[in-house]
Amino acid sequence: MTSDNKEQAPDNDTANSSQPHNKIADLGNNQSAPMRWWESIHVKLTLCQVCLLVLIIGATVTIMFTVERSLLVNEGQNLAEQLGNRVVSDLRIRLALAESLVTSLAKLGENLGNDVDEYMKVIPEILNYEGNETFIAGGGIWPEPFAFTPGVERRSFFWGREPNGTLKYYDDYNDPAGKGYHNEEWYVPAIYYSPGKAFWSKSYMDPYSYQPMVTCTVPMHKNGLCTGVATVDLKLEGLQEFLQEASHVLDGYLFVVDRNNRFLAFPDQEMVTRRFKDDKGNTAVELLSVTDFAREHSPFVSIADSLTRLNSRVLDEAELNSVQNAEMVRDIEQRSYQINRDESRLTVAVMHNPLQTAVASSAEVERLFLDHGPFFNEPIMVSVFLMPQTYWKIVAVTPMSKFHSTADAATLKVGAYVLGLELASLLTFFFVMRRIFIKPLQKLSNEVKEISEDTGDLHHRLSETSSGELGRLAYLFNRRSNHLLKVLEDLQRIRNELEVRVRERTAELETIHQKLLQVSRQAGMSEIATGVLHNVGNVLNSVNVSTNLVADKIRKSRVNELRKAGEIVEQHADDMVNFVRDHPQGKYLAKYVIEMSKHLKYEQSDLLCDIEKLKSNVEHIKEIVAMQQSYAHVSGVSEKLSVQDLLEDALNIRLSSFDRHNIKVIREYEDVPPVTLDRHRVMQIIVNLVSNAKHAIADHRKTGGDDHHEIV
């Protein structure tokens, strides 16, 4: 079986070694199959470019309609902030012109003295400066009580502009029956201002022209004392027109409130105007505050709250900077019938300009985003701008659709250009890649295919006309081909040498294989013989036991008794004959009995003799089996063993036959050290020696020697 397995192993190895070659062959067959159109690098590159185009377009559209659109919306909001700052700047220019005009009047009042004719001549010339007609409603000089003419409390010089644009002198403020100009809201706070600093009043309706206006006041000082004020009245109608022009850019509207959040200008001025009867029954007109307007128009509540918070911030900043003067607040409230406690506190706070730092970079102080607002049923953005010193608030209301539509239009326009440019770039890139990469690669692939199909010519090479990586690839391929050709030649030479060596080695292996088969068969036969001898020994043991049992039974059986009975019959045969002599058949019966007794005697003796021979033969066969077993156990392995133990084992094999043949074994051992030897071979030698001694004793007995022998 071992030899058969060894013979089959090379076949398995050959089968296993052929599998990679089969795989390679299959792979070659698959690659040599006709290329399908979708496997072409041209198609793959085109699909990659299409995917890249879709990805770029998707990314561009996503970025443009998210990031860029958001940036454009923010830019639009910043544009609204810039517009508000520009409106604040333009409005400050107008206000600065009014402030410079009233400052000139104040300087005039400080230097003219008490010449009434000079006042009546110079003041109209200053107020009627060319270009001021559209927004200057009037102005004048207002001395302190009893300061211009001793004993005269009221002596003002005021001119108002008529509807035709001319200036007219009004002496109504000098009426002793009136409340007195020195108690007016535009007069009382101004006397607390430093020289040259302008104070702007809250908005009001002119009682004569019923025009909305505001007054700019500058105090006059002489010898460190306030001697009165100079004023210029600005028409708010011009301001409203100016805001309407600016609001067209936003598609929304602008309005302005004073420091008390009372309207100065609004798109629809009638909406923020309230008419009522005064104490004399005359029709009076006033402008509403944002709080009053929000009570009637709920969408305006958020804007009103924002403006109210801004005023609270002004008051908090003023208190934080410790500029609030309680005595001044109380004095202004008491001196002017038109100023309440809250207005007085705010007037004093504004006097110190607490938010000057906050509006240094931008006039925008707050921005709101509302779901809907006044005049718009859509989301709006509300920007609140603060004018320094005056603390007027300019509010810009812009619909969010303005920013979104502008951003969408810009996004679509820019997106169209960007996508067109991307598409043109990708197409150009495709044709360039086709020319410099795909076509040379296809040519290189076709040449490689021709080389692979032309299996008979291994010297064919690729053309190296291309430059760059493809030319380098062709060069390296040719170099590799040369190297492979050389390797193939070397392999062929090595193969021839190996074939010779394999044949020689095969002959040697066949010789060795035959020897191994012979040894294997011998070892197999030894194993078979050992097994057979072992089984034969078992059978002989059984036969020996059975023979002994049969002999014992014969000895103890009734045959022995019959033999004795025959002997008795034989001893008394004459008496039996005489006894049966007279009987007709008596003599035959006696003869038969005597013959039978003799026969039984002889048969019993022969049977016992045959059994003894059988036992002797069984013992002899057992000795032969033991010897053959000893021969069969040739191991060829040497080991250190005791000679005495080997002798005992050999004697034990023959001991039973010695006892049966009355042979006595005398043991006289000497102290011999263990010896390195092959146990089974030495056992064979000893057993042979003992057997020879036994046979010699047997031959001696046959020649008439003594029955008692000893083996020493």
XYZ file of C-alpha atoms in Angstrom:
712
model
C 0.000 0.000 0.000
C 2.857 2.352 0.791
C 4.492 1.750 -2.544
C 1.183 2.278 -4.367
C 0.683 5.645 -2.631
C 4.158 6.696 -3.571
C 3.458 5.817 -7.134
C 0.234 7.874 -7.145
C 1.768 11.016 -5.551
C 3.531 12.256 -8.685
C 0.235 12.055 -10.576
C -1.451 14.274 -7.952
C 1.397 16.738 -8.007
C 1.261 16.834 -11.741
C -2.477 17.478 -11.635
C -2.067 20.251 -9.034
C 0.795 21.863 -10.859
C -1.241 21.969 -14.034
C -4.043 24.023 -12.428
C -2.275 27.432 -12.549
C -1.399 26.792 -16.181
C -5.050 26.041 -16.871
C -6.069 29.278 -15.143
C -3.552 31.219 -17.139
C -4.777 29.547 -20.296
C -8.385 30.419 -19.405
C -7.376 34.001 -18.690
C -5.618 34.200 -22.014
C -8.680 32.823 -23.751
C -10.881 35.429 -22.022
C -8.566 38.305 -22.955
C -8.274 37.112 -26.532
C -12.045 37.253 -26.952
C -13.425 40.175 -29.027
C -13.673 43.379 -26.975
C -17.177 44.581 -26.336
C -17.894 48.240 -27.072
C -18.487 49.204 -23.444
C -15.111 47.776 -22.460
C -13.252 50.204 -24.713
C -11.138 52.829 -22.954
C -12.632 55.389 -25.337
C -16.127 54.619 -24.058
C -14.956 54.426 -20.437
C -13.167 57.752 -20.658
C -16.215 59.304 -22.301
C -18.461 57.975 -19.541
C -16.007 59.263 -16.926
C -16.075 62.689 -18.536
C -19.872 62.650 -18.706
C -19.995 61.691 -15.019
C -17.443 64.391 -14.276
C -19.523 66.897 -16.232
C -22.678 65.909 -14.343
C -20.792 66.098 -11.045
C -19.312 69.499 -11.865
C -22.648 70.847 -13.085
C -24.406 69.476 -10.018
C -21.759 70.899 -7.702
C -21.827 74.229 -9.540
C -25.605 74.490 -9.423
C -25.649 73.457 -5.771
C -22.956 75.948 -4.835
C -24.506 78.727 -6.864
C -28.000 78.227 -5.484
C -26.801 77.814 -1.912
C -23.501 79.490 -1.193
C -23.424 82.025 -4.010
C -27.119 82.830 -3.702
C -26.672 83.301 0.033
C -23.678 85.533 -0.638
C -25.659 87.539 -3.158
C -28.523 87.893 -0.690
C -26.072 89.045 1.958
C -24.505 91.356 -0.587
C -27.941 92.763 -1.340
C -28.509 93.302 2.345
C -25.130 94.973 2.602
C -26.149 97.122 -0.372
C -29.219 98.180 1.576
C -26.922 99.053 4.451
C -24.707 101.077 2.147
C -27.755 102.843 0.755
C -28.894 103.681 4.280
C -25.453 104.995 5.127
C -25.520 107.091 1.957
C -28.939 108.492 2.875
C -27.604 109.304 6.330
C -24.564 110.939 4.771
C -26.629 113.010 2.324
C -29.034 113.993 5.045
C -26.154 115.018 7.285
C -24.887 117.230 4.494
C -28.237 119.011 4.397
C -28.344 119.251 8.137
C -24.734 120.476 8.211
C -25.743 123.246 5.780
C -28.581 124.217 8.098
C -26.238 124.063 11.098
C -23.686 126.281 9.365
C -26.471 128.725 8.476
C -27.806 128.922 12.010
C -24.286 129.169 13.406
C -23.765 132.224 11.174
C -26.954 133.739 12.563
C -25.764 133.047 16.108
C -22.435 134.764 15.428
C -24.366 137.672 13.937
C -26.547 137.958 17.021
C -23.465 137.912 19.245
C -21.750 140.735 17.291
C -24.488 143.059 15.934
C -25.422 144.524 19.240
C -28.867 146.085 19.609
C -29.287 147.770 16.213
C -32.760 146.674 15.041
C -32.228 147.962 11.494
C -29.152 145.815 11.061
C -31.077 142.731 12.226
C -33.948 143.496 9.851
C -31.531 143.890 6.961
C -28.936 141.148 7.453
C -31.026 138.216 8.721
C -33.229 137.888 5.579
C -30.129 138.015 3.378
C -28.545 135.137 5.248
C -31.743 133.043 5.256
C -32.436 133.719 1.607
C -29.111 132.274 0.437
C -29.457 130.899 -3.093
C -30.336 127.208 -3.145
C -31.870 127.108 0.328
C -35.387 127.900 -0.783
C -36.458 124.266 -1.135
C -35.778 123.210 2.424
C -35.295 126.380 4.543
C -38.729 127.361 5.849
C -37.544 130.299 7.941
C -35.396 131.385 10.833
C -34.298 134.190 13.080
C -32.667 135.429 16.281
C -34.309 135.038 19.666
C -32.733 137.052 22.485
C -33.182 136.097 26.120
C -35.994 137.943 27.958
C -34.992 141.556 28.726
C -31.567 140.989 27.101
C -32.103 142.983 23.875
C -34.294 145.855 25.108
C -34.381 146.561 28.853
C -37.876 146.094 30.224
C -39.006 144.143 27.140
C -39.354 140.439 27.712
C -39.915 139.330 24.127
C -37.954 140.818 21.232
C -37.420 138.280 18.470
C -36.472 138.675 14.795
C -38.160 135.888 12.792
C -38.815 135.430 9.111
C -40.980 132.702 7.532
C -41.114 131.634 3.901
C -44.323 132.319 2.031
C -45.836 129.815 -0.443
C -44.357 131.869 -3.277
C -40.872 131.428 -1.804
C -40.356 134.927 -0.369
C -39.452 135.611 3.250
C -41.878 137.457 5.496
C -41.192 138.975 8.886
C -43.438 137.679 11.723
C -43.818 139.522 14.987
C -46.428 137.125 16.468
C -43.904 135.478 18.833
C -43.416 138.873 20.536
C -47.092 139.030 21.552
C -47.198 139.419 25.362
C -50.383 137.364 25.407
C -48.626 134.353 23.968
C -46.823 131.605 25.907
C -43.482 133.084 24.975
C -40.841 131.744 22.602
C -38.409 131.275 25.474
C -40.673 128.438 26.743
C -40.738 126.545 23.450
C -39.302 123.044 23.066
C -36.738 124.210 20.489
C -35.505 127.043 22.769
C -35.162 125.714 26.328
C -32.692 122.797 25.778
C -30.486 124.907 23.468
C -29.436 127.339 26.218
C -27.650 124.393 27.930
C -25.566 123.627 24.842
C -22.037 124.861 24.441
C -21.319 127.673 21.904
C -21.464 126.550 18.272
C -23.221 123.253 19.038
C -26.601 122.765 17.365
C -29.717 121.358 18.965
C -32.433 119.826 16.816
C -35.998 119.998 17.989
C -38.635 117.365 17.630
C -40.874 117.453 14.583
C -43.938 119.643 14.637
C -46.523 121.300 12.411
C -46.032 124.976 11.777
C -49.084 126.719 13.293
C -49.207 129.186 10.414
C -48.314 127.207 7.309
C -49.343 123.788 8.648
C -46.202 122.342 7.198
C -44.209 119.636 9.000
C -40.848 121.014 10.011
C -38.040 120.830 12.505
C -35.940 123.574 14.056
C -32.172 123.750 14.422
C -31.053 125.916 17.323
C -27.608 127.284 18.250
C -27.112 129.278 21.481
C -25.574 132.813 21.551
C -23.066 133.637 24.243
C -21.506 136.858 25.374
C -19.108 137.173 28.281
C -19.780 133.514 29.174
C -23.521 134.015 29.481
C -26.272 132.788 27.151
C -27.913 135.835 25.525
C -30.397 133.926 23.357
C -30.522 131.540 20.416
C -30.508 131.554 16.634
C -32.797 129.199 14.698
C -33.378 127.842 11.219
C -36.574 125.941 10.354
C -36.291 123.052 7.869
C -39.238 121.939 5.784
C -39.766 118.202 6.016
C -41.492 118.096 2.653
C -38.112 118.277 0.961
C -36.849 115.510 3.206
C -39.775 113.315 2.217
C -39.058 113.816 -1.489
C -35.409 113.015 -0.917
C -36.305 109.718 0.819
C -38.715 108.732 -1.935
C -35.975 109.059 -4.531
C -33.631 106.908 -2.486
C -36.258 104.228 -1.794
C -36.594 103.318 -5.495
C -33.288 101.490 -5.308
C -34.608 99.176 -2.580
C -38.080 98.581 -4.036
C -39.210 99.410 -0.524
C -39.551 102.625 1.411
C -37.709 104.851 3.885
C -39.002 106.908 6.747
C -37.396 109.101 9.403
C -38.273 109.680 13.050
C -36.757 112.169 15.479
C -35.057 111.348 18.764
C -38.474 110.962 20.445
C -39.537 108.480 17.710
C -41.979 110.974 16.229
C -42.305 110.848 12.462
C -40.351 113.390 10.450
C -41.046 111.866 7.038
C -43.177 108.953 5.845
C -44.201 107.735 2.361
C -47.809 108.648 3.070
C -47.571 111.690 5.327
C -51.316 111.721 5.989
C -51.107 108.333 7.665
C -48.815 109.724 10.379
C -50.657 113.034 10.796
C -53.347 113.742 13.368
C -55.641 116.786 13.284
C -57.491 118.139 16.321
C -58.961 121.324 17.784
C -56.756 123.391 20.104
C -57.867 125.377 23.130
C -58.947 128.277 20.933
C -60.986 126.060 18.662
C -58.495 126.255 15.835
C -57.531 123.227 13.834
C -54.170 121.880 15.025
C -52.009 119.273 13.325
C -49.322 117.056 14.835
C -47.188 114.147 13.677
C -47.712 110.780 15.380
C -45.090 108.772 17.200
C -44.218 105.235 16.105
C -45.926 103.880 19.214
C -49.187 105.619 18.376
C -48.944 104.478 14.765
C -48.310 100.845 15.818
C -51.527 100.825 17.845
C -53.443 101.352 14.635
C -51.201 99.216 12.389
C -50.185 95.966 14.094
C -47.499 94.944 11.522
C -45.603 98.048 12.687
C -45.304 96.804 16.281
C -41.929 95.078 15.811
C -40.441 98.208 14.240
C -41.836 100.408 17.021
C -40.389 98.063 19.650
C -36.988 98.210 17.965
C -36.979 102.038 17.975
C -38.107 102.088 21.596
C -35.257 99.708 22.547
C -32.808 102.019 20.804
C -33.951 104.970 22.928
C -33.636 102.814 26.044
C -30.103 102.004 24.976
C -29.331 105.715 24.642
C -30.606 106.339 28.162
C -28.690 103.339 29.560
C -25.454 104.444 27.906
C -25.895 107.969 29.231
C -26.427 106.696 32.790
C -23.516 104.256 32.429
C -21.220 107.154 31.510
C -22.502 109.202 34.451
C -23.550 112.060 32.228
C -27.118 112.290 33.368
C -27.786 115.571 35.138
C -30.921 115.349 37.248
C -31.067 119.101 37.858
C -30.871 119.869 34.147
C -33.577 117.327 33.412
C -35.862 118.860 36.015
C -35.132 122.421 34.840
C -35.876 121.683 31.192
C -39.092 119.890 32.110
C -40.262 122.836 34.225
C -39.282 125.625 31.814
C -40.936 124.164 28.676
C -44.588 123.391 28.541
C -43.931 121.170 25.511
C -41.425 118.806 27.195
C -42.384 116.031 29.621
C -40.127 114.108 31.970
C -39.172 111.330 29.519
C -38.450 113.782 26.728
C -36.301 115.859 29.059
C -34.235 112.821 30.089
C -33.736 111.816 26.473
C -32.826 115.388 25.464
C -30.143 115.587 28.124
C -28.835 112.123 27.197
C -28.597 113.034 23.496
C -26.782 116.240 24.432
C -23.721 114.098 25.362
C -23.959 111.849 22.228
C -23.499 108.478 24.080
C -23.635 106.311 20.905
C -20.991 108.242 19.011
C -18.552 105.277 19.144
C -21.220 102.740 18.131
C -21.914 104.507 14.806
C -18.321 105.331 13.960
C -18.029 102.735 11.135
C -21.654 102.336 10.060
C -24.846 104.162 10.856
C -26.798 100.893 10.910
C -27.515 99.999 14.524
C -30.057 97.200 14.105
C -31.387 94.831 11.461
C -34.692 92.944 11.694
C -36.157 90.156 9.584
C -39.958 89.964 9.756
C -42.394 87.541 8.180
C -44.464 90.465 6.979
C -44.584 94.194 7.585
C -46.406 97.380 6.761
C -47.446 97.592 3.088
C -45.912 94.167 2.295
C -47.501 90.738 2.571
C -44.154 88.997 2.399
C -40.969 88.709 4.476
C -39.132 92.003 4.877
C -35.824 93.293 6.171
C -35.829 96.367 8.388
C -32.599 98.342 8.784
C -32.398 101.070 11.409
C -29.802 103.827 10.926
C -28.878 106.402 13.545
C -27.785 109.959 12.781
C -25.187 111.127 15.267
C -25.872 114.278 17.350
C -29.477 114.619 16.173
C -30.283 110.957 17.023
C -32.815 110.802 14.256
C -33.523 107.279 13.034
C -33.763 106.459 9.359
C -35.640 103.207 8.812
C -35.313 101.304 5.537
C -37.950 98.641 4.820
C -36.993 96.263 2.009
C -38.921 93.187 0.788
C -36.763 90.040 0.837
C -37.969 89.223 -2.672
C -35.818 92.147 -3.827
C -32.680 90.368 -2.621
C -33.861 86.925 -3.714
C -34.914 87.994 -7.192
C -31.675 89.904 -7.693
C -29.662 86.973 -6.353
C -31.598 84.481 -8.516
C -31.139 86.582 -11.636
C -27.433 86.992 -10.968
C -27.090 83.299 -10.111
C -28.823 82.173 -13.302
C -26.810 84.551 -15.437
C -23.482 83.652 -13.861
C -24.466 79.978 -13.774
C -25.194 79.975 -17.510
C -21.772 81.438 -18.242
C -20.032 79.091 -15.814
C -21.806 75.983 -17.093
C -21.148 76.947 -20.689
C -17.502 77.516 -19.894
C -17.301 74.185 -18.043
C -18.956 72.336 -20.925
C -16.632 73.926 -23.474
C -13.632 73.137 -21.263
C -14.644 69.496 -20.889
C -15.257 69.089 -24.614
C -11.868 70.619 -25.343
C -10.321 68.381 -22.741
C -12.029 65.362 -24.335
C -10.672 66.067 -27.814
C -7.218 66.826 -26.447
C -7.214 63.595 -24.415
C -8.419 61.685 -27.471
C -5.598 63.037 -29.568
C -2.695 62.791 -27.133
C -3.786 59.789 -25.084
C -6.604 57.613 -26.449
C -5.417 57.258 -30.034
C -1.780 56.473 -29.120
C -3.032 54.060 -26.479
C -5.323 52.334 -28.980
C -2.449 52.061 -31.418
C -0.240 50.612 -28.704
C -3.005 48.154 -27.748
C -3.431 46.995 -31.355
C 0.317 46.431 -31.717
C 0.393 44.427 -28.488
C -2.566 42.389 -29.756
C -0.750 41.630 -33.024
C 2.333 40.559 -31.090
C 0.275 38.329 -28.788
C -1.487 36.687 -31.764
C 1.765 36.161 -33.688
C 3.076 33.396 -31.461
C 5.656 32.215 -33.998
C 7.655 35.457 -34.080
C 9.049 36.484 -30.713
C 11.282 39.171 -32.219
C 8.455 41.568 -33.144
C 8.681 44.907 -31.275
C 6.441 47.928 -30.627
C 7.034 51.217 -32.403
C 8.612 53.839 -30.135
C 7.566 56.895 -32.114
C 5.282 58.281 -29.369
C 6.726 60.609 -26.781
C 6.008 60.830 -23.116
C 4.794 57.973 -20.959
C 3.373 55.948 -23.883
C 6.695 56.039 -25.722
C 8.403 55.121 -22.488
C 5.926 52.249 -22.067
C 6.691 50.953 -25.600
C 10.419 51.165 -24.873
C 10.037 49.295 -21.595
C 7.782 46.706 -23.279
C 10.401 46.058 -25.973
C 13.097 45.896 -23.349
C 10.992 43.458 -21.386
C 10.408 41.399 -24.547
C 14.155 41.165 -25.171
C 14.649 40.080 -21.607
C 11.875 37.496 -21.894
C 13.336 36.172 -25.146
C 16.686 35.687 -23.445
C 14.959 34.063 -20.490
C 13.090 31.710 -22.840
C 16.350 30.684 -24.474
C 17.892 30.060 -21.079
C 14.814 28.134 -20.023
C 15.009 25.957 -23.136
C 18.653 25.157 -22.420
C 17.861 24.437 -18.793
C 14.924 22.317 -19.883
C 17.143 20.146 -22.091
C 19.618 19.730 -19.256
C 16.799 18.901 -16.854
C 15.377 16.281 -19.214
C 18.733 14.468 -19.249
C 19.040 14.711 -15.500
C 15.442 13.605 -15.041
C 16.013 10.497 -17.161
C 19.120 9.626 -15.166
C 17.386 10.316 -11.901
C 14.354 8.321 -13.045
C 16.536 5.267 -13.682
C 18.074 5.622 -10.242
C 14.670 6.077 -8.665
C 13.327 2.998 -10.442
C 16.199 0.908 -9.043
C 15.636 2.307 -5.575
C 11.909 1.809 -6.025
C 12.363 -1.895 -6.845
C 14.547 -2.318 -3.796
C 12.016 -0.524 -1.670
C 9.266 -2.733 -3.056
C 11.298 -5.839 -2.200
C 12.015 -4.629 1.312
C 8.401 -3.580 1.655
C 7.220 -7.024 0.554
C 9.664 -8.720 2.912
C 8.494 -6.515 5.719
C 4.923 -7.255 4.738
C 5.575 -11.001 4.633
C 7.316 -10.782 8.002
C 4.291 -9.036 9.412
C 1.993 -11.647 7.817
C 4.160 -14.513 9.089
C 4.184 -13.016 12.553
C 0.418 -12.743 12.489
C 0.023 -16.291 11.159
C 2.448 -17.732 13.698
C 0.689 -15.881 16.446
C -2.673 -17.323 15.360
C -1.162 -20.809 14.938
C 0.305 -20.526 18.430
C -3.074 -19.666 19.805
C -4.620 -22.679 18.046
C -1.858 -25.011 19.281
C -2.383 -23.814 22.823
C -6.029 -24.634 22.458
C -5.224 -28.057 20.962
C -2.722 -28.783 23.724
C -5.254 -27.941 26.392
C -7.887 -30.044 24.672
C -5.438 -33.006 24.345
C -4.628 -32.886 28.030
C -8.309 -32.807 28.876
C -8.989 -35.807 26.603
C -6.124 -37.793 28.156
C -7.376 -37.029 31.658
C -10.879 -38.099 30.741
C -9.624 -41.337 29.205
C -7.706 -42.103 32.292
C -10.712 -41.405 34.463
C -13.339 -42.928 32.168
C -15.105 -46.322 32.393
C -12.801 -47.712 29.715
C -10.262 -48.285 32.434
C -12.858 -50.052 34.460
C -13.706 -52.263 31.491
C -10.034 -52.989 31.044
C -9.906 -54.133 34.691
C -13.081 -56.100 34.187
C -11.508 -57.769 31.173
C -8.501 -58.683 33.185
C -10.760 -60.235 35.834
C -12.678 -62.090 33.115
C -9.413 -63.270 31.651
C -8.250 -64.473 35.047
C -11.475 -66.433 35.591
C -11.985 -67.546 32.022
C -11.690 -71.247 32.838
C -14.256 -70.913 35.579
C -16.601 -69.069 33.216
C -16.154 -71.782 30.599
C -16.901 -74.489 33.022
C -19.842 -72.548 34.311
C -21.461 -72.099 30.941
C -20.262 -75.220 29.364
C -23.566 -76.983 29.636
C -25.392 -74.092 27.956
C -25.750 -74.330 24.191
C -24.458 -70.852 23.519
C -22.363 -70.508 26.644
C -18.999 -71.265 25.147
C -19.492 -68.655 22.422
C -20.477 -66.053 24.965
C -17.476 -66.733 27.104
C -15.209 -66.565 24.083
C -16.755 -63.270 23.013
C -16.308 -61.743 26.437
C -12.676 -62.791 26.585
C -11.971 -61.382 23.086
C -13.665 -58.108 23.900
C -11.700 -57.646 27.115
C -8.455 -58.197 25.255
C -9.493 -55.812 22.545
C -10.422 -53.070 25.012
C -7.113 -53.495 26.755
C -5.168 -53.145 23.542
C -7.312 -50.195 22.258
C -6.929 -48.275 25.486
C -3.160 -48.694 25.433
C -2.985 -47.610 21.789
C -5.200 -44.580 22.450
C -3.071 -43.419 25.339
C 0.042 -43.903 23.252
C -1.459 -41.908 20.361
C -2.456 -39.059 22.708
C 1.054 -38.899 24.084
C 2.456 -38.739 20.572
C -0.056 -35.985 19.735
C 0.994 -33.969 22.748
C 4.640 -34.407 21.854
C 3.968 -33.249 18.319
C 1.965 -30.199 19.578
C 4.852 -29.235 21.820
C 7.251 -29.584 18.948
C 5.069 -27.372 16.740
C 4.893 -24.779 19.514
C 8.660 -24.716 19.678
C 8.824 -24.245 15.923
C 6.228 -21.414 16.112
C 8.146 -19.698 18.904
C 11.332 -19.952 16.910
C 9.630 -18.619 13.795
C 8.151 -15.754 15.795
C 11.593 -14.938 17.062
C 12.867 -14.996 13.456
C 10.007 -12.825 12.307
C 10.770 -10.121 14.874
C 14.045 -9.081 13.305
C 14.106 -5.372 14.061
C 17.700 -4.480 13.243
C 17.731 -2.172 16.280
C 20.546 -2.493 18.811
C 20.066 -1.681 22.454
C 21.723 -2.286 25.818
C 20.336 -5.510 27.331
C 21.158 -7.984 30.125
C 22.506 -11.328 28.842
C 20.883 -13.113 31.807
C 17.457 -11.784 30.807
C 17.976 -12.967 27.223
C 18.913 -16.477 28.432
C 15.809 -16.644 30.637
C 13.565 -15.575 27.771
C 15.084 -18.218 25.453
C 14.776 -20.998 28.097
C 11.161 -20.064 28.730
C 10.416 -20.857 25.103
C 11.693 -24.473 25.504
C 11.050 -25.024 29.211
C 7.857 -27.024 28.848
C 9.449 -29.532 26.447
C 12.360 -29.982 28.806
C 10.103 -30.927 31.687
C 8.146 -33.356 29.505
C 11.284 -35.152 28.339
C 12.739 -35.257 31.823
C 15.463 -32.763 30.990
C 16.688 -30.588 33.778
C 18.171 -27.123 33.140
C 20.829 -25.913 35.601
C 21.460 -22.108 35.590
C 24.907 -20.852 36.505
C 25.080 -17.138 35.596
C 28.017 -14.813 36.055
C 27.778 -11.077 36.632
C 28.022 -9.745 33.085
C 27.321 -6.004 32.390
C 24.632 -5.045 29.835
C 25.731 -5.500 26.248
C 24.597 -3.512 23.149
C 23.039 -6.049 20.761
C 20.010 -6.946 18.657
C 17.622 -8.735 21.027
C 15.811 -10.840 18.442
C 18.895 -12.057 16.613
C 20.591 -13.125 19.869
C 17.346 -14.784 20.982
C 17.360 -16.840 17.781
C 20.908 -17.990 18.419
C 20.210 -19.037 22.031
C 16.984 -20.840 21.113
C 18.832 -22.733 18.367
C 21.547 -23.777 20.805
C 19.006 -25.047 23.373
C 17.072 -26.877 20.659
C 20.254 -28.539 19.435
C 21.012 -29.661 23.005
C 17.528 -31.141 23.379
C 17.785 -33.029 20.072
C 21.194 -34.371 21.088
C 19.699 -35.755 24.313
C 16.845 -37.326 22.337
C 19.310 -39.036 19.963
C 21.347 -40.279 22.922
C 18.260 -41.871 24.478
C 17.452 -43.681 21.229
C 20.864 -45.378 21.328
C 20.127 -46.716 24.828
C 21.481 -43.951 27.015
C 20.346 -42.817 30.424
C 16.867 -41.282 30.653
C 17.999 -38.531 33.003
C 19.944 -35.642 31.415
C 20.952 -32.146 32.406
C 21.635 -29.058 30.405
C 24.056 -26.614 32.028
